[in-house]
Amino acid sequence: MQSFSPLPSPADEPRPGPVPVSAPDGVIVPMNASAIIHDGAGRYLLHLRDADKPDIWEPGCWSLLGGGREPQDRTLLDTVVRELREEADLTVADLEPYAVEHVTGTDGARVSIQLFSARWNGDPDRLPLTEGVMLAWVRPEKFPRMRMLQSTRTLLERHAAEHPAPAESPVAVAGPVSAETPSGTVLNVVGVHLYLERDGRVLLGLRHPDSAYAGGSWHVLAGHCEAEAATVCLVREAYEEAGLVIDPADVELVHTVHMRDRPADPPRIQLYFRARGWEGAPELREPDKCVRWEWWSAEGLPDPIVPYTRAAIEGIRAGRAYTELGWGC
């Protein structure tokens, strides 16, 4: 499982984190194993851990799948294979030793973890995660905005530098249509938006004045879908931007805006999801994008506000499911 220990712990006695085991000469022998899983195109499979469970290792952090060696494991390779299966029913071929990571446990002890590396390009949304909040593909440029141990970030950045993504791997959101796409098709950009309402007040963020989009305007928490399900993108963005932990099962689609800002711009599909529950209070996790979070009365929205967000909120309040904007330009 995702706790780290040299031996399995009773269910009522959770371990606080990795436990080091020293050889007779004082060298710390790894008794824990984790997997660096990448798709060969620059993305890494990361696990968002629970934030509120007692004595959990790396609470609320993005981390690698893995855990502690158990008596039945003949080798640390057996350990990581078992952990992947137990945590996400994930089987990855060709796991190879990569490095030993040295971290500091919750008790201040120095801990060694054997890292294995392998390629996999499946859909994490289809994996039955048994612990934590979610699994997601993440690119290295997002690491600085994510809560993770510095040692994990350094390790992954080193791995990314040693395994650069092929130049042709990024997929353009809008641009030339592939041969498999029906003739005349235009790709649409998909955006996800979080509609949080508390006591009749809606959560809005004031965008940084130097933001590339809508600088100085109020907007709901939002982001663009990558190669991921819309609800997974929403959960990831909520945590990255505001430190909010949301279960994908607790969100529902409440409004869609199909729009175009200008005739030359790609069309956009803006999905608004309501979260029925969440953990945490809004934090400024990306101050270069948002300078303030505030709850506003849904009947007295601030100015300036992103126009399509105003339209979406008004539509949600009126019970409408769909809005079109900008198609008359």
Short mmCIF file of C-alpha atoms in Angstrom, two decimals, residues 37-303:
data_model
loop_
_atom_site.label_atom_id
_atom_site.label_comp_id
_atom_site.label_asym_id
_atom_site.label_seq_id
_atom_site.Cartn_x
_atom_site.Cartn_y
_atom_site.Cartn_z
CA ILE A 37 6.14 5.83 -14.53
CA HIS A 38 6.34 7.97 -17.67
CA ASP A 39 4.77 7.78 -21.12
CA GLY A 40 7.91 8.52 -23.14
CA ALA A 41 6.35 11.78 -24.30
CA GLY A 42 7.20 13.96 -21.32
CA ARG A 43 4.39 13.04 -18.89
CA TYR A 44 4.70 11.43 -15.46
CA LEU A 45 2.08 9.44 -13.57
CA LEU A 46 1.66 11.08 -10.15
CA HIS A 47 -0.50 10.25 -7.17
CA LEU A 48 -2.28 12.90 -5.09
CA ARG A 49 -2.28 11.62 -1.52
CA ASP A 50 -4.96 12.21 1.12
CA ALA A 51 -4.53 15.42 3.07
CA ASP A 52 -6.37 14.63 6.28
CA LYS A 53 -5.62 11.05 7.29
CA PRO A 54 -3.63 10.76 10.54
CA ASP A 55 0.02 9.73 10.35
CA ILE A 56 0.04 9.57 6.56
CA TRP A 57 3.33 9.98 4.71
CA GLU A 58 3.42 13.09 2.46
CA PRO A 59 -0.15 14.26 3.27
CA GLY A 60 -1.75 16.29 0.50
CA CYS A 61 1.31 15.90 -1.74
CA TRP A 62 1.80 14.61 -5.25
CA SER A 63 4.04 11.57 -5.10
CA LEU A 64 5.05 8.32 -6.77
CA LEU A 65 3.23 5.05 -6.33
CA GLY A 66 5.04 2.68 -4.02
CA GLY A 67 5.42 1.49 -0.46
CA GLY A 68 7.25 -0.66 2.06
CA ARG A 69 8.72 -4.11 1.64
CA GLU A 70 6.70 -6.94 3.16
CA PRO A 71 7.84 -10.42 4.29
CA GLN A 72 6.57 -12.13 1.13
CA ASP A 73 8.64 -9.82 -1.12
CA ARG A 74 11.86 -11.57 -2.15
CA THR A 75 13.23 -8.36 -3.71
CA LEU A 76 12.37 -4.67 -3.89
CA LEU A 77 11.20 -5.31 -7.46
CA ASP A 78 8.62 -7.67 -5.96
CA THR A 79 7.69 -4.84 -3.59
CA VAL A 80 7.05 -2.23 -6.27
CA VAL A 81 5.16 -4.71 -8.49
CA ARG A 82 2.91 -5.62 -5.56
CA GLU A 83 2.37 -1.99 -4.56
CA LEU A 84 1.33 -0.97 -8.07
CA ARG A 85 -1.13 -3.84 -8.16
CA GLU A 86 -2.55 -3.13 -4.69
CA GLU A 87 -2.82 0.64 -5.07
CA ALA A 88 -4.18 0.87 -8.61
CA ASP A 89 -4.44 -2.62 -10.14
CA LEU A 90 -1.61 -1.45 -12.39
CA THR A 91 0.76 -3.83 -14.15
CA VAL A 92 3.79 -2.24 -15.82
CA ALA A 93 6.29 -4.19 -17.87
CA ASP A 94 10.07 -3.75 -17.88
CA LEU A 95 10.51 -2.02 -14.52
CA GLU A 96 14.20 -1.24 -14.15
CA PRO A 97 16.20 0.12 -11.18
CA TYR A 98 16.79 3.84 -11.64
CA ALA A 99 18.13 5.41 -8.44
CA VAL A 100 17.97 5.45 -4.66
CA GLU A 101 16.14 8.47 -3.24
CA HIS A 102 17.20 9.80 0.16
CA VAL A 103 14.47 11.58 2.10
CA THR A 104 13.83 12.63 5.68
CA GLY A 105 11.02 10.79 7.40
CA THR A 106 8.42 12.32 9.69
CA ASP A 107 10.55 11.30 12.71
CA GLY A 108 13.63 13.05 11.28
CA ALA A 109 15.36 9.81 10.29
CA ARG A 110 17.14 9.55 6.95
CA VAL A 111 15.37 7.12 4.63
CA SER A 112 16.39 5.41 1.40
CA ILE A 113 13.85 4.40 -1.24
CA GLN A 114 14.71 2.27 -4.27
CA LEU A 115 13.29 3.88 -7.41
CA PHE A 116 12.31 1.87 -10.47
CA SER A 117 11.44 3.36 -13.85
CA ALA A 118 9.19 2.14 -16.67
CA ARG A 119 7.10 3.39 -19.57
CA TRP A 120 3.32 3.12 -19.66
CA ASN A 121 0.81 5.10 -21.70
CA GLY A 122 -2.56 4.02 -20.41
CA ASP A 123 -5.48 6.03 -19.04
CA PRO A 124 -5.15 6.63 -15.27
CA ASP A 125 -8.88 7.38 -15.09
CA ARG A 126 -9.55 3.70 -15.71
CA LEU A 127 -7.40 2.53 -12.81
CA PRO A 128 -9.30 1.56 -9.63
CA LEU A 129 -7.35 3.69 -7.15
CA THR A 130 -7.66 2.25 -3.66
CA GLU A 131 -5.92 5.04 -1.71
CA GLY A 132 -5.47 8.76 -2.12
CA VAL A 133 -7.42 11.26 -4.20
CA MET A 134 -6.40 10.70 -7.80
CA LEU A 135 -3.82 9.66 -10.37
CA ALA A 136 -2.92 12.01 -13.22
CA TRP A 137 -0.44 12.55 -16.01
CA VAL A 138 1.67 15.65 -15.29
CA ARG A 139 4.35 17.44 -17.30
CA PRO A 140 7.53 18.71 -15.57
CA GLU A 141 6.71 22.37 -16.19
CA LYS A 142 3.84 22.00 -13.70
CA PHE A 143 5.99 20.59 -10.89
CA PRO A 144 6.87 24.03 -9.39
CA ARG A 145 3.16 24.76 -8.88
CA MET A 146 2.40 21.44 -7.22
CA ARG A 147 2.83 20.45 -3.60
CA MET A 148 5.46 17.70 -3.51
CA LEU A 149 8.63 16.89 -1.64
CA GLN A 150 11.61 18.79 -3.03
CA SER A 151 13.47 15.48 -3.33
CA THR A 152 10.68 14.06 -5.50
CA ARG A 153 10.62 17.12 -7.72
CA THR A 154 14.42 17.08 -8.13
CA LEU A 155 14.36 13.39 -8.96
CA LEU A 156 11.64 13.74 -11.60
CA GLU A 157 13.26 16.79 -13.17
CA ARG A 158 16.50 14.84 -13.43
CA HIS A 159 14.68 11.92 -15.04
CA ALA A 160 12.95 14.28 -17.49
CA ALA A 161 16.29 15.82 -18.47
CA GLU A 162 17.69 12.34 -19.11
CA HIS A 163 14.61 11.26 -21.07
CA PRO A 164 13.59 14.30 -23.18
CA ALA A 165 10.25 14.09 -24.94
CA PRO A 166 10.40 13.73 -28.73
CA ALA A 167 9.97 17.04 -30.53
CA GLU A 168 6.80 15.84 -32.19
CA SER A 169 5.12 14.60 -28.98
CA PRO A 170 3.12 17.75 -28.01
CA VAL A 171 -0.35 17.70 -29.50
CA ALA A 172 -1.71 21.06 -30.60
CA VAL A 173 -5.14 21.91 -29.30
CA ALA A 174 -6.10 23.78 -32.40
CA GLY A 175 -4.39 23.61 -35.73
CA PRO A 176 -4.13 21.33 -38.73
CA VAL A 177 -6.60 18.47 -38.58
CA SER A 178 -5.14 14.96 -38.76
CA ALA A 179 -5.92 12.58 -41.57
CA GLU A 180 -8.16 10.56 -39.24
CA THR A 181 -10.36 13.57 -38.52
CA PRO A 182 -13.38 13.99 -40.82
CA SER A 183 -12.96 16.67 -43.46
CA GLY A 184 -14.11 20.11 -42.34
CA THR A 185 -13.64 19.39 -38.62
CA VAL A 186 -12.24 22.18 -36.45
CA LEU A 187 -10.75 21.26 -33.09
CA ASN A 188 -12.27 22.96 -30.06
CA VAL A 189 -10.35 23.95 -26.92
CA VAL A 190 -11.94 22.44 -23.79
CA GLY A 191 -11.85 24.40 -20.55
CA VAL A 192 -13.05 23.23 -17.13
CA HIS A 193 -14.44 25.59 -14.50
CA LEU A 194 -15.24 25.10 -10.83
CA TYR A 195 -18.54 26.50 -9.59
CA LEU A 196 -18.41 26.61 -5.80
CA GLU A 197 -21.39 28.10 -3.99
CA ARG A 198 -21.61 28.57 -0.23
CA ASP A 199 -24.61 30.26 1.41
CA GLY A 200 -25.59 31.89 -1.87
CA ARG A 201 -22.06 33.16 -2.53
CA VAL A 202 -19.81 32.05 -5.38
CA LEU A 203 -16.04 31.64 -5.20
CA LEU A 204 -14.20 33.95 -7.61
CA GLY A 205 -10.55 34.76 -8.07
CA LEU A 206 -9.08 38.12 -9.10
CA ARG A 207 -6.67 37.42 -11.92
CA HIS A 208 -3.20 38.94 -11.82
CA PRO A 209 -3.08 42.20 -13.82
CA ASP A 210 -0.24 40.75 -15.94
CA SER A 211 -2.08 37.51 -16.64
CA ALA A 212 -2.09 36.51 -20.31
CA TYR A 213 -5.88 36.18 -20.16
CA ALA A 214 -8.37 38.52 -18.51
CA GLY A 215 -5.81 40.35 -16.36
CA GLY A 216 -7.45 42.31 -13.55
CA SER A 217 -10.80 40.53 -13.99
CA TRP A 218 -12.69 38.17 -11.70
CA HIS A 219 -13.08 34.58 -12.82
CA VAL A 220 -13.95 31.18 -11.41
CA LEU A 221 -11.16 28.67 -10.89
CA ALA A 222 -10.44 27.22 -14.33
CA GLY A 223 -7.97 25.40 -16.55
CA HIS A 224 -7.52 23.71 -19.92
CA CYS A 225 -7.94 19.97 -20.41
CA GLU A 226 -4.82 18.09 -21.39
CA ALA A 227 -4.86 14.37 -22.24
CA GLU A 228 -7.24 13.66 -19.34
CA ALA A 229 -10.89 13.43 -18.45
CA ALA A 230 -12.58 16.76 -17.72
CA THR A 231 -13.36 15.84 -14.10
CA VAL A 232 -9.75 14.76 -13.50
CA CYS A 233 -8.58 18.09 -14.93
CA LEU A 234 -10.99 19.93 -12.64
CA VAL A 235 -9.77 18.12 -9.53
CA ARG A 236 -6.13 18.69 -10.48
CA GLU A 237 -6.63 22.41 -11.20
CA ALA A 238 -8.59 22.92 -7.95
CA TYR A 239 -5.70 21.53 -5.96
CA GLU A 240 -2.92 23.20 -7.96
CA GLU A 241 -4.53 26.67 -7.96
CA ALA A 242 -6.29 26.81 -4.59
CA GLY A 243 -5.31 23.79 -2.47
CA LEU A 244 -8.87 22.42 -2.58
CA VAL A 245 -9.31 18.66 -2.44
CA ILE A 246 -12.33 17.44 -4.40
CA ASP A 247 -13.51 13.91 -5.07
CA PRO A 248 -14.36 13.49 -8.79
CA ALA A 249 -17.49 11.63 -7.70
CA ASP A 250 -18.71 14.82 -5.97
CA VAL A 251 -18.90 17.02 -9.07
CA GLU A 252 -21.68 17.49 -11.59
CA LEU A 253 -21.83 19.34 -14.91
CA VAL A 254 -24.17 22.32 -14.48
CA HIS A 255 -23.50 24.53 -17.51
CA THR A 256 -21.72 24.57 -20.88
CA VAL A 257 -20.65 27.64 -22.83
CA HIS A 258 -19.77 27.22 -26.52
CA MET A 259 -18.01 30.38 -27.58
CA ARG A 260 -15.57 32.21 -29.78
CA ASP A 261 -13.85 35.41 -28.65
CA ARG A 262 -12.90 36.54 -32.17
CA PRO A 263 -13.46 35.04 -35.64
CA ALA A 264 -9.77 34.08 -35.92
CA ASP A 265 -9.70 32.37 -32.50
CA PRO A 266 -10.31 28.63 -32.05
CA PRO A 267 -13.79 27.80 -30.76
CA ARG A 268 -13.95 26.87 -27.09
CA ILE A 269 -16.17 24.60 -25.04
CA GLN A 270 -16.28 25.81 -21.43
CA LEU A 271 -17.56 23.23 -18.97
CA TYR A 272 -18.80 24.38 -15.55
CA PHE A 273 -18.88 21.79 -12.78
CA ARG A 274 -20.48 22.25 -9.38
CA ALA A 275 -18.71 20.57 -6.46
CA ARG A 276 -21.15 19.22 -3.90
CA GLY A 277 -18.37 18.96 -1.33
CA TRP A 278 -14.70 19.77 -0.88
CA GLU A 279 -11.92 19.89 1.69
CA GLY A 280 -9.81 22.92 2.56
CA ALA A 281 -10.08 26.69 2.25
CA PRO A 282 -8.99 28.57 -0.91
CA GLU A 283 -5.26 29.36 -0.91
CA LEU A 284 -3.17 31.49 -3.27
CA ARG A 285 -1.13 28.66 -4.77
CA GLU A 286 -0.40 30.42 -8.09
CA PRO A 287 0.05 34.12 -7.27
CA ASP A 288 1.29 34.83 -10.80
CA LYS A 289 -2.24 33.98 -12.00
CA CYS A 290 -4.58 34.86 -9.13
CA VAL A 291 -4.00 37.51 -6.45
CA ARG A 292 -7.13 37.00 -4.35
CA TRP A 293 -9.97 34.56 -3.70
CA GLU A 294 -13.27 35.90 -2.48
CA TRP A 295 -16.86 34.73 -2.03
CA TRP A 296 -19.29 36.96 -3.93
CA SER A 297 -23.05 37.12 -3.82
CA ALA A 298 -24.39 35.39 -6.92
CA GLU A 299 -26.82 38.29 -7.26
CA GLY A 300 -24.11 40.96 -7.00
CA LEU A 301 -21.17 39.78 -9.10
CA PRO A 302 -18.14 42.09 -9.24
CA ASP A 303 -16.86 44.13 -12.18
#
